[in-house]
Short mmCIF file of C-alpha atoms in Angstrom, two decimals:
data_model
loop_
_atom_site.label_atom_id
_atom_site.label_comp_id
_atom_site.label_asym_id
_atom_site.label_seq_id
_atom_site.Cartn_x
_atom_site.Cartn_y
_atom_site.Cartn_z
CA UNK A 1314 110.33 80.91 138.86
CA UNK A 1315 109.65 79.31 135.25
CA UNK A 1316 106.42 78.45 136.07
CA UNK A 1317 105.15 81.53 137.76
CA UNK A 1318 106.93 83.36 134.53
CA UNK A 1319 104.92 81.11 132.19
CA UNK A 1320 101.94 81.47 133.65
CA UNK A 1321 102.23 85.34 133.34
CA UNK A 1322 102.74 85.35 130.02
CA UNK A 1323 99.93 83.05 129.16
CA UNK A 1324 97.26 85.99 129.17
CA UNK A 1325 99.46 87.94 127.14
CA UNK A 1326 99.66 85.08 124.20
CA UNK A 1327 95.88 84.82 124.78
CA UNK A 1328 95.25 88.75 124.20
CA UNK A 1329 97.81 88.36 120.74
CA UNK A 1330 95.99 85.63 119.50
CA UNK A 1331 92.53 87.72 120.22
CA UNK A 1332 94.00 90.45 118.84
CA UNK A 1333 94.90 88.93 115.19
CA UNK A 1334 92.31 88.87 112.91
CA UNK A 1335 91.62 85.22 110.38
CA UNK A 1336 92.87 86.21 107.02
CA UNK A 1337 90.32 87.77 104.46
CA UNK A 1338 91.56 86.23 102.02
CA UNK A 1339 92.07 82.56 103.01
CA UNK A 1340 93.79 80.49 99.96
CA UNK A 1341 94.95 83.94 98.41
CA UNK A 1342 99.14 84.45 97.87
CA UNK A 1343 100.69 86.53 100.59
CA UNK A 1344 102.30 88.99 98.15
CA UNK A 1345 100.34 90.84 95.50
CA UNK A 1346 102.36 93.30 92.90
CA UNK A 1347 100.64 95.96 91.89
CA UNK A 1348 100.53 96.40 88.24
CA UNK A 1349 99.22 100.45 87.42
CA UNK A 1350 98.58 101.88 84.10
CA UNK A 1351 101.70 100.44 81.62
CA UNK A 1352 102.72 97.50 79.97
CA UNK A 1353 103.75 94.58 82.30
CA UNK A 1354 105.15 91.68 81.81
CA UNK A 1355 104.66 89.08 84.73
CA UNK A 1356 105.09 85.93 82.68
CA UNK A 1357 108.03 84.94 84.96
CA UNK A 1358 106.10 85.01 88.61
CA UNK A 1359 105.66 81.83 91.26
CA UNK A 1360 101.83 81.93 90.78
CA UNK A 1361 101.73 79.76 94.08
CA UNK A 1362 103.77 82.58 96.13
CA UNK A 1363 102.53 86.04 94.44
CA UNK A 1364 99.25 87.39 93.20
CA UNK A 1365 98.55 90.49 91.08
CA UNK A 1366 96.68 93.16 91.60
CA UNK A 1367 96.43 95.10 88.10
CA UNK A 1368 94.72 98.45 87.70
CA UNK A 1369 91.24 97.10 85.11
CA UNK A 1370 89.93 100.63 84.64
CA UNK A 1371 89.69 104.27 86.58
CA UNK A 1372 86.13 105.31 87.25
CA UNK A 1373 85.88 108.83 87.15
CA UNK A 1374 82.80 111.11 88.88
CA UNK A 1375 81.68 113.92 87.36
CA UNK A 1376 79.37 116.94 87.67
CA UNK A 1377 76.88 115.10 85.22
CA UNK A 1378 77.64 111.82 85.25
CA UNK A 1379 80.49 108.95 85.84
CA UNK A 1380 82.64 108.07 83.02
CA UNK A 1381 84.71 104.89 82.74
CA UNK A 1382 88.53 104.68 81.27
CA UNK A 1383 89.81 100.95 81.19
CA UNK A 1384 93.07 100.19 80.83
CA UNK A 1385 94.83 100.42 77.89
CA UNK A 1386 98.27 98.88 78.81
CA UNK A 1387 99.07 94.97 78.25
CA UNK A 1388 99.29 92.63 81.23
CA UNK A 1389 101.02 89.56 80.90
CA UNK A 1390 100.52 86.51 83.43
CA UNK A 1391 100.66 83.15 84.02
CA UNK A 1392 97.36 81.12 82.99
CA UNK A 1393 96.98 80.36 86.89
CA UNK A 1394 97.74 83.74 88.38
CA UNK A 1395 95.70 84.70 91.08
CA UNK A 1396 94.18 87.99 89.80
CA UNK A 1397 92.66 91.44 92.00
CA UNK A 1398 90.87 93.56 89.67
CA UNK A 1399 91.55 97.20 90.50
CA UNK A 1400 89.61 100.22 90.11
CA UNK A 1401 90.50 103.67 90.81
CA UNK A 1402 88.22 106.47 91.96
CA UNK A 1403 88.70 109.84 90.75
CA UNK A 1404 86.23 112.09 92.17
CA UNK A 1405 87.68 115.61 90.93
CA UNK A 1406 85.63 117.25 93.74
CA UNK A 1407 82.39 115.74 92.67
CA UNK A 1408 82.20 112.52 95.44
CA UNK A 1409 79.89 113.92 97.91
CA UNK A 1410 76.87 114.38 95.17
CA UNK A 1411 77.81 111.46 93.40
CA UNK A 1412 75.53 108.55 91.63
CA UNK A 1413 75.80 105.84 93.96
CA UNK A 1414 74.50 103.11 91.94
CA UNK A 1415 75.80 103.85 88.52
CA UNK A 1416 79.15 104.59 90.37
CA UNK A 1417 79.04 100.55 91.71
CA UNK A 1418 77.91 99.67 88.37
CA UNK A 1419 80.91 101.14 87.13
CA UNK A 1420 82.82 99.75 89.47
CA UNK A 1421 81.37 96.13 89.83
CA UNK A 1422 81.82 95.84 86.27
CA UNK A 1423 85.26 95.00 86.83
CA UNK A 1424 84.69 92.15 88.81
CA UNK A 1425 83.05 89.83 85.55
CA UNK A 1426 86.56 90.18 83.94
CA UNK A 1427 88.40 86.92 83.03
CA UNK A 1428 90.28 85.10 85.64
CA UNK A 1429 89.58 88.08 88.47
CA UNK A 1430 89.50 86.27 92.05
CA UNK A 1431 88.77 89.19 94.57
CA UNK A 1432 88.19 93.19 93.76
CA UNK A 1433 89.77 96.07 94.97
CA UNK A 1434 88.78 99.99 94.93
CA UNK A 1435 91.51 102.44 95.36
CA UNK A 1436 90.04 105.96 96.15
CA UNK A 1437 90.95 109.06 98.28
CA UNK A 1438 87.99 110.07 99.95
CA UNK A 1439 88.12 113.30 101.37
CA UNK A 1440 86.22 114.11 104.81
CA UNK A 1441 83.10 115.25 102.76
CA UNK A 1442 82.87 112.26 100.56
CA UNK A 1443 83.21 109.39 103.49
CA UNK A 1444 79.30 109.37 103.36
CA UNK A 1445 79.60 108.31 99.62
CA UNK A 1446 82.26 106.25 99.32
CA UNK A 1447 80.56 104.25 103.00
CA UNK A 1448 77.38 103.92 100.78
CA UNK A 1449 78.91 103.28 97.54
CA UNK A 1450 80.88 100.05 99.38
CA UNK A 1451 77.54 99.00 100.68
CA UNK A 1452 75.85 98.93 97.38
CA UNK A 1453 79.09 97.32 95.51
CA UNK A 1454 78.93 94.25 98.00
CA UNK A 1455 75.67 93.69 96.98
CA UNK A 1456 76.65 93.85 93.26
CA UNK A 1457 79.36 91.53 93.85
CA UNK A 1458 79.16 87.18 94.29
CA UNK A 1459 78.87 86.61 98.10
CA UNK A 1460 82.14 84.49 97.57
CA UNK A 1461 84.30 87.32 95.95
CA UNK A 1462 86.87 89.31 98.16
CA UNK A 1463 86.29 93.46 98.61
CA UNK A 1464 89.65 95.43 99.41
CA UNK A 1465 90.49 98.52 99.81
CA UNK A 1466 93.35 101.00 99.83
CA UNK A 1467 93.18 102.95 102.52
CA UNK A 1468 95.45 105.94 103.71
CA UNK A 1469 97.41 105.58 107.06
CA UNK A 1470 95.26 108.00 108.96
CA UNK A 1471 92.02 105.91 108.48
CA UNK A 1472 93.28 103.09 110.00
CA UNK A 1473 93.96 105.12 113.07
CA UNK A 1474 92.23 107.72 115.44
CA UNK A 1475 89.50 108.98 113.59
CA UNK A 1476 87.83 105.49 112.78
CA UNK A 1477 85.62 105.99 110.18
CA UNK A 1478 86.18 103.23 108.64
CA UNK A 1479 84.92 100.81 110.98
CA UNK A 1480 82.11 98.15 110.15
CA UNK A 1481 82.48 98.85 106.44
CA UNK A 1482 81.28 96.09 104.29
CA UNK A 1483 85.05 95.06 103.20
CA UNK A 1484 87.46 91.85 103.70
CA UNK A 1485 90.59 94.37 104.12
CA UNK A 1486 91.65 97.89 104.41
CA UNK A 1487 95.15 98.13 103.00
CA UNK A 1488 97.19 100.50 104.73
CA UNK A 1489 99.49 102.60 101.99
CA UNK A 1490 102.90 103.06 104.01
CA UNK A 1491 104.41 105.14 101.33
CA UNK A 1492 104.27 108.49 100.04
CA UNK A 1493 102.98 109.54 102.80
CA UNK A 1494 104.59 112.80 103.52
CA UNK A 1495 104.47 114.07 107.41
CA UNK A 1496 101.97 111.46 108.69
CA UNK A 1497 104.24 108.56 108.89
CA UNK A 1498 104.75 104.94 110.27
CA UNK A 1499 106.02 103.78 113.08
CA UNK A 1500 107.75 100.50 112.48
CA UNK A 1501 107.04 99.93 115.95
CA UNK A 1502 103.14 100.24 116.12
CA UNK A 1503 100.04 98.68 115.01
CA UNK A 1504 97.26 100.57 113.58
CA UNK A 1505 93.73 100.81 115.79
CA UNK A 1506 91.43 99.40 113.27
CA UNK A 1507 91.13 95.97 112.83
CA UNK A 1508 90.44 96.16 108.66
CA UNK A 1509 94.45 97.46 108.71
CA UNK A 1510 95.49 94.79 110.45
CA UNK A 1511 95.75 91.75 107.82
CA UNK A 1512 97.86 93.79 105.01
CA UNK A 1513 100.16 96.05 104.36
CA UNK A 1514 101.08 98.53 100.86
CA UNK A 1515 104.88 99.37 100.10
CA UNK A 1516 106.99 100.17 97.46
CA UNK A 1517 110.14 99.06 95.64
CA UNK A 1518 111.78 102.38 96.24
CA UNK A 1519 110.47 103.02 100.10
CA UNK A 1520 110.51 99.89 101.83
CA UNK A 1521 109.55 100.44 105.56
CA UNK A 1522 112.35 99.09 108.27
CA UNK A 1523 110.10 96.25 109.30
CA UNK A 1524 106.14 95.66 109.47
CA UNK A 1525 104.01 93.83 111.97
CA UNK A 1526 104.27 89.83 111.66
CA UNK A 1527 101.15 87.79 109.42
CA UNK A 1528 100.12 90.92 107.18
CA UNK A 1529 99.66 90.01 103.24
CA UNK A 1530 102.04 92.53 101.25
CA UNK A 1531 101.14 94.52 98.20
CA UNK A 1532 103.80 95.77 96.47
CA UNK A 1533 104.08 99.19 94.06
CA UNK A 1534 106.84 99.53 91.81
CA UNK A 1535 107.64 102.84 90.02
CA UNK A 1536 109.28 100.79 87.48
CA UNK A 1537 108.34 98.38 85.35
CA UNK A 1538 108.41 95.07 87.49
CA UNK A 1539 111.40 92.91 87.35
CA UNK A 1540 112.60 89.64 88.67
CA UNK A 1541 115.08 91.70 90.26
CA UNK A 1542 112.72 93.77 91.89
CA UNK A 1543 110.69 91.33 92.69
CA UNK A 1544 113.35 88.93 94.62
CA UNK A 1545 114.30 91.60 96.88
CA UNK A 1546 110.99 92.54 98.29
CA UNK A 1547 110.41 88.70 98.45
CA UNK A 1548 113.72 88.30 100.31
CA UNK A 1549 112.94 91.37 102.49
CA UNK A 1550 109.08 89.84 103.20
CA UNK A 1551 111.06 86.71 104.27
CA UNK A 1552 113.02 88.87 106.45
CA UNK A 1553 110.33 90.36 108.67
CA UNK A 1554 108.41 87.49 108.79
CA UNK A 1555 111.18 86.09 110.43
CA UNK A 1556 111.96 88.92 112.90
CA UNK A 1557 108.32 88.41 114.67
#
């Protein structure tokens, strides 16, 4: 009875351990905070357990042209901290006709900044600016040192039935599992595309149940990050890793 049970679930282990994709981002901390647009002070983190992911400048398209804001708000770290430039994509209706290369110029840019590890691109795209953005990934991964990470935020609904993001030139599409309105997650799911598979996006103030088992977390905070803040999502990672 053991044995015939065993041996039935033997194809089932094999088909998980198919399923789970090698981590992107091999040597990389399992929790990145996210550190937007305002003074942060991260002096106090576990380098060797968390990451950050700061916000390096917001690259915004335009009718005749793309303009660059960088950020203007301190960061403080660690001298060892695993850094993820971010840059944000605002394409105020304008992404579909947009300047490919001068937009991954833009964009790339952020990559040559001190201590930056991996990059990360955090943009929206509408239905009529997939085309773009698909393009404008190609074109950045060719900017960028073969060795250097490409992530990307992506929203829920990409990583599910429509699919358009498959066999983009990226490491990992990061599912955002908050603020997400009607279209939400089910604790109890996966998501169909693979990219959504190795991470995960919360936030401090909308912390999902549970998530799948082996995802890398990045974490939002509306406030100002904390060790408080901090701790608990680290306590709460700890948790679901332990439930799978």
């Amino acid at each position: 009875m053991h044995l015939a049970r065993t041996a039935a679930l033997i194809p089932l282990l094999l088909l998980a351990a198919c399923a789970r994709r090698p981590d992107p981002l091999p040597g990389f901390p399992r929790v990145f905070v996210w550190a937007w647009e305002r003074r942060e002070d991260l002096s106090w983190i576990d380098t060797r357990s968390v990451g950050v992911a700061f916000l390096a400048r917001t690259v915004c398209l335009r009718e005749d042209g793309v303009a660059v804001r960088p950020r203007m708000q301190p960061l403080l770290v660690p001298p060892n901290t695993v850094l993820m430039a971010v840059v944000r994509v605002e394409s105020g209706g304008h992404g579909a006709a947009a300047d490919v290369p001068r937009t991954a110029r833009a964009i790339a840019d952020a990559a040559s900044l001190p201590g930056v590890r991996a990059l990360q691109v955090d943009f929206d795209a509408v239905a009529s600016e997939r085309a773009f953005y698909r393009a404008l990934l190609q074109d950045l991964r060719r900017r960028l040192p073969p060795q250097m990470p490409l992530s990307i935020t992506a929203l829920a609904s990409w990583c599910e039935s429509d699919g358009w993001i498959s066999g983009l030139p990226v490491a990992e599409a990061v599912p955002m599992l908050f603020r997400m309105g009607p279209d939400r997650y089910s604790p109890g799911s996966d998501f169909s595309s693979g990219l959504c598979r190795t991470s995960v996006g919360i936030s401090t103030d909308e912390l999902p149940s549970r998530i799948p088992s082996g995802r890398r977390v990045y974490v939002f905070d509306p406030r100002a990050w904390s060790p408080d803040h901090l701790h608990a999502v680290l306590r709460k990672v700890g948790q679901w890793q332990n439930e799978f």
